[in-house]
Short mmCIF file of C-alpha atoms in Angstrom, two decimals:
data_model
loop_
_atom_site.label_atom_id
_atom_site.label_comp_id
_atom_site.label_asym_id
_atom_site.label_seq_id
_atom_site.Cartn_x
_atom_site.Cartn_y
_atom_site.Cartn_z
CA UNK A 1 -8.10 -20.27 13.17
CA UNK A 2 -8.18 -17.43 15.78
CA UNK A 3 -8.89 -13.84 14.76
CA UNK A 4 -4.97 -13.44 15.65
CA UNK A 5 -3.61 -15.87 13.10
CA UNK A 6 -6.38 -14.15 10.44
CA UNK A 7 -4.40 -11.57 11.06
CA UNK A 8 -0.86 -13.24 10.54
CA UNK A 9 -2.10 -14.49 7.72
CA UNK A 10 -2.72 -11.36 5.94
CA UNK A 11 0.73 -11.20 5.82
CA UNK A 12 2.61 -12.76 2.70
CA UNK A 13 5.75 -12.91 0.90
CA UNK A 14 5.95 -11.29 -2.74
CA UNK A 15 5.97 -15.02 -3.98
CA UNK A 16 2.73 -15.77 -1.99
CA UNK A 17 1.11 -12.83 -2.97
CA UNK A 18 1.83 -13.24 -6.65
CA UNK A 19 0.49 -16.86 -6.17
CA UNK A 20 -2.46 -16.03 -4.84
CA UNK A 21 -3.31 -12.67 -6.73
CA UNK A 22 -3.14 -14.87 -9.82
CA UNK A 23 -5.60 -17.28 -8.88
CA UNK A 24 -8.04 -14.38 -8.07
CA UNK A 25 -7.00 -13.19 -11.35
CA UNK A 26 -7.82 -15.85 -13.11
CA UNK A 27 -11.16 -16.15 -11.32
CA UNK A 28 -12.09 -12.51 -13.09
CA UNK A 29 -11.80 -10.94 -9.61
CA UNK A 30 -10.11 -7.46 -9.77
CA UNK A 31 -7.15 -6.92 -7.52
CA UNK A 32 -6.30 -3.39 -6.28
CA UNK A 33 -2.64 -2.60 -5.18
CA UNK A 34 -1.73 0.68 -3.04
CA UNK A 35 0.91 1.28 -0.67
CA UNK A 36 2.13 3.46 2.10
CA UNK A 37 4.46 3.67 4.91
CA UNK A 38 1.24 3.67 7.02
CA UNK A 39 3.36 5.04 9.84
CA UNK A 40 0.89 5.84 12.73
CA UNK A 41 -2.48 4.60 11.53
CA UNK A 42 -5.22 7.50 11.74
CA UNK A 43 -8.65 8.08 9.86
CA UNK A 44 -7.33 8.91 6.86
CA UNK A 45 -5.52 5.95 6.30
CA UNK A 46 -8.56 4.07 7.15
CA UNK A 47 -11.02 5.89 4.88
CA UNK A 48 -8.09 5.53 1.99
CA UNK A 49 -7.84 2.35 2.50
CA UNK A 50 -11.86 1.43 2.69
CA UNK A 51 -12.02 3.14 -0.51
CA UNK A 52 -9.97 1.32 -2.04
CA UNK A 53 -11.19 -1.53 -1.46
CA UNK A 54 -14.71 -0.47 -2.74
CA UNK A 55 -12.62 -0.32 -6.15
CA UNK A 56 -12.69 -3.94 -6.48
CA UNK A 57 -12.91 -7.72 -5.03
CA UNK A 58 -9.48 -7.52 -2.78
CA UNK A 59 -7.26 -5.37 -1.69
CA UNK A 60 -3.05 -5.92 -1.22
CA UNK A 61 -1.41 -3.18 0.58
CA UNK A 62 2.53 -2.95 0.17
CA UNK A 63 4.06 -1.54 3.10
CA UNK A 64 7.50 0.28 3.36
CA UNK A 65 10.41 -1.53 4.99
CA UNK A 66 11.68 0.31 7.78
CA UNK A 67 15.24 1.09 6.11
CA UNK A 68 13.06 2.17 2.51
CA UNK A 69 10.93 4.44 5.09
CA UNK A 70 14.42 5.85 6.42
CA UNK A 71 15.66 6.61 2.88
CA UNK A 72 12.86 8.21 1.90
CA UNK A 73 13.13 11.10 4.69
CA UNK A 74 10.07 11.06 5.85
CA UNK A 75 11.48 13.07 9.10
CA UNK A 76 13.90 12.71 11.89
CA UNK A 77 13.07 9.49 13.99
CA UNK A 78 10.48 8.06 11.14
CA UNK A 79 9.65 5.13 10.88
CA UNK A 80 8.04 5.68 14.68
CA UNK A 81 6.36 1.93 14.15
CA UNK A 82 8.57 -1.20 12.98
CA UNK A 83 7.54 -2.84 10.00
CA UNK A 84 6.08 -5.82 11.10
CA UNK A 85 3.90 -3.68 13.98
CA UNK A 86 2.70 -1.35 10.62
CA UNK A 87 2.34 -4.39 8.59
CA UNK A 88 -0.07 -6.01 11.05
CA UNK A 89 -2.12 -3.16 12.16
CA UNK A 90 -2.74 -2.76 8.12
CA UNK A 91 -3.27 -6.67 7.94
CA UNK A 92 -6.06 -6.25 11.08
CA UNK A 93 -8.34 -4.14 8.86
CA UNK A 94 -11.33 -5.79 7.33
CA UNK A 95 -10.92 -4.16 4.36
CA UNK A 96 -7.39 -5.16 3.30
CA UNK A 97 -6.78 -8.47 2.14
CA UNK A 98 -3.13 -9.42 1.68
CA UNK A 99 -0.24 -6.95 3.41
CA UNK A 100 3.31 -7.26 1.46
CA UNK A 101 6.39 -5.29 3.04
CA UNK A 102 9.02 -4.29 0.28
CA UNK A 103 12.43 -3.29 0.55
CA UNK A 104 12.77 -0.92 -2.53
CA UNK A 105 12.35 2.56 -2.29
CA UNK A 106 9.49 2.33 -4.63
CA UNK A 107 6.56 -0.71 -5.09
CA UNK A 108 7.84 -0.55 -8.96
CA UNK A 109 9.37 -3.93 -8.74
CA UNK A 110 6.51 -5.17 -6.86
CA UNK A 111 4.07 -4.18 -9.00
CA UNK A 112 5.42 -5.15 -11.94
CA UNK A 113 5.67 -8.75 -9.85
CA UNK A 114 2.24 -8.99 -8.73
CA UNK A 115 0.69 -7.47 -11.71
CA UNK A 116 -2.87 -6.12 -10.00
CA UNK A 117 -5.45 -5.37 -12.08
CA UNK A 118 -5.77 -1.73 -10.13
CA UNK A 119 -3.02 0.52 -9.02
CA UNK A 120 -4.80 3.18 -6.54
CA UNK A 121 -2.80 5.83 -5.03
CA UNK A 122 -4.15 9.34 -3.22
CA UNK A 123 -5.50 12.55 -4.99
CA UNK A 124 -2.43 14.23 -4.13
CA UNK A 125 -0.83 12.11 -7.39
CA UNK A 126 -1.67 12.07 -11.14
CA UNK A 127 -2.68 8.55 -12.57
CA UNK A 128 -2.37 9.89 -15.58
CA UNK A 129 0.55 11.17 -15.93
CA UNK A 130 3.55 8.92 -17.56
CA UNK A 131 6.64 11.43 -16.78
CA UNK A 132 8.49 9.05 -13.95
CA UNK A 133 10.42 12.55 -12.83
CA UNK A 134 6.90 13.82 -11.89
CA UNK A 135 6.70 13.86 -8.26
CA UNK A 136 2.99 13.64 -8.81
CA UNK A 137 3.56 10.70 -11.29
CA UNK A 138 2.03 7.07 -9.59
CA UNK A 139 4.92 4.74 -9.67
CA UNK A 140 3.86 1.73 -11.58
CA UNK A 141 1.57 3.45 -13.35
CA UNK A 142 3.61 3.02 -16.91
CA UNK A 143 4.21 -0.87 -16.15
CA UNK A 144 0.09 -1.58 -14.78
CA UNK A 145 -1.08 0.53 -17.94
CA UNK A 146 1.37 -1.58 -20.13
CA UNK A 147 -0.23 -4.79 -19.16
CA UNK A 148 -3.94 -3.74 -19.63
CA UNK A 149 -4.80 -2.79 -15.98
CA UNK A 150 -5.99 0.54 -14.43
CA UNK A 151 -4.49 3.07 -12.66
CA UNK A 152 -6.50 5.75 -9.76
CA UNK A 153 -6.59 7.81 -7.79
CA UNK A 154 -9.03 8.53 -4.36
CA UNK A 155 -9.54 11.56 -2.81
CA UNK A 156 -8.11 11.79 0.56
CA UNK A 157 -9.42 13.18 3.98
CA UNK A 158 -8.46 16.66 4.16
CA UNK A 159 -6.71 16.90 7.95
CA UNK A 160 -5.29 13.40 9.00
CA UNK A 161 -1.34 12.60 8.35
CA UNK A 162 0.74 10.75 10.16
CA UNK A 163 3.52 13.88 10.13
CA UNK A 164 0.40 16.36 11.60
CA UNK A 165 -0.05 14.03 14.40
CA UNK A 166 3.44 13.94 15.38
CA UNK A 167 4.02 17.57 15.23
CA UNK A 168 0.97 18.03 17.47
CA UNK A 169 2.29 15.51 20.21
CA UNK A 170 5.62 17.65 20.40
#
């Protein structure tokens, strides 16, 4: 297989994932789960992401669908990158093992699909907080806890967003 269809490959359905995620599962691997729009990939969404990874054996990232990106306001113009280019720059990093896109404004419904045995979102959320109407609340959080698994939270690299950089190229 070329490094290019690695790559491709990194890229699953929610069935796929779930599929797979339960056979590491049931080989006692641990399974972290994070998401992002990962708009314009910088450092901090590297060191993020490397981190978690270091939390356990794989890593899925969920990435936001283009039209769940548009709902959520990001800014004018956002996303920049189509969801399959984001998708497969996040799928070309060694670190991240499976890349899902979802459709929902939220992973909620994913996660509570998948089930992974760690839920990992930035400092800049609470993991544990259970009010939903938080905005510092980690969606999923209620539903991973429910189930047994763990819910985190990594510090992130004070300087690097994806809105920063594109107020600095106007």
């Amino acid at each position: 297989m070329t490094k290019w269809e690695q790559i491709k490959h990194k890229l699953v359905t929610q069935e796929e994932a779930k599929a797979i995620i339960s056979s590491w599962k049931d080989n006692g691997e641990k399974v972290v789960f994070t998401n992002g729009c990962f708009d314009i990939l910088h450092r901090g969404h590297v060191t993020y992401l490397a981190k978690a990874a270091s939390i356990g054996n794989y890593l899925i990232v969920g990435v936001n669908s283009d039209d769940s990106v548009r709902r959520l306001n990001k800014a004018p113009n956002r996303p920049v990158n189509d969801e399959e280019s984001r998708a497969l720059i996040i799928a070309s990093l060694e670190v991240v093992d499976l890349v899902v896109i979802f459709e929902n404004d939220t992973p909620k419904e994913l996660i509570e699909f998948m089930k992974p045995s760690i839920l990992v979102k930035g400092a800049d959320y609470d993991a544990d907080l259970r009010d939903e109407s938080d905005p510092k609340y980690v969606v999923g959080a209620n539903e991973v806890k429910a189930y047994g698994g763990t819910v985190m939270t990594i510090d992130l690299e004070e300087g690097f967003s994806t809105t920063g950089i594109i107020e600095r190229l106007k």
